[in-house]
Every structure is written in C-alpha cells, then in structure tokens.
C-alpha angles and dihedrals in degrees: 000000000000130000131005113291095182117131093217136028114251121239119209114235139154111219121157115228145145125245126203138165109269092236092052096236093143135030117269118263127221112246145157129225105241100181137355145190131183089271105037154008138222114214134192102218137179092236140029122257129211118253117249093021120126116242140183121222115201120192119226117245116265141072095321092056090056089061089056099039090134089061113027086157120036125192128208149135126270109243097178142349129194138170119249118226115281102329106092090241126126127207111221125192115210128192106208122227091218124035118244116238113256092231090065091055091051093047091052094063 
C-alpha cells in the first residue's frame, strides 16, 4: 500500500476516556484517545475490541471533557484493534458516527 488514503489529517492528543460496546455486553475499559480527526479516533485501551462492533467512548471528567462538551459520549464502529508490544495495551481505531467539529481539533492542540 502506498501513500496515505486518509480523508483527514490526524491530530495527536492525550484525553482519558472509557470505551465499551454499545450494547453493554462487556464491562467498559479504561483508555486514552491518542489521536483524532473529524471522522475517527485512535485509542490506547486496556483490552482489545472486535472489528465492526459499535462502541461508546465516554470522556473522563476534567478539563479535557470541557473541550468536548458537545460530545461527552461519542459513538462509533471499531475498524481495527491490535496489541502493542509488551505493554498489555491495545490500539483501537474507531470510525465515528458523527464528525467532530474542526474547531475542537484546533483547540485541543
């Protein structure tokens, strides 16, 4: 695969959150948003998630959640999930159901 076929540029962030399956079949996992674009997120999570499953991402209370007050809970679909090397952390790619406003991405930097 050559080139970057992404629709939006990713912005690096560090925002604590929890992620859970939308239907609540498993307990939520602690996570952190690692990067984001208007259409998606990459999380570092304590557990793996199944591709094509709907999830909810809930921001932890604090300053970061104020930046996202329009979307304290975001919903999306897992596109991929993979283990990182040797740390018990999984990177999880999420396609969001609703695009994030660009101004939020700029504020977060």
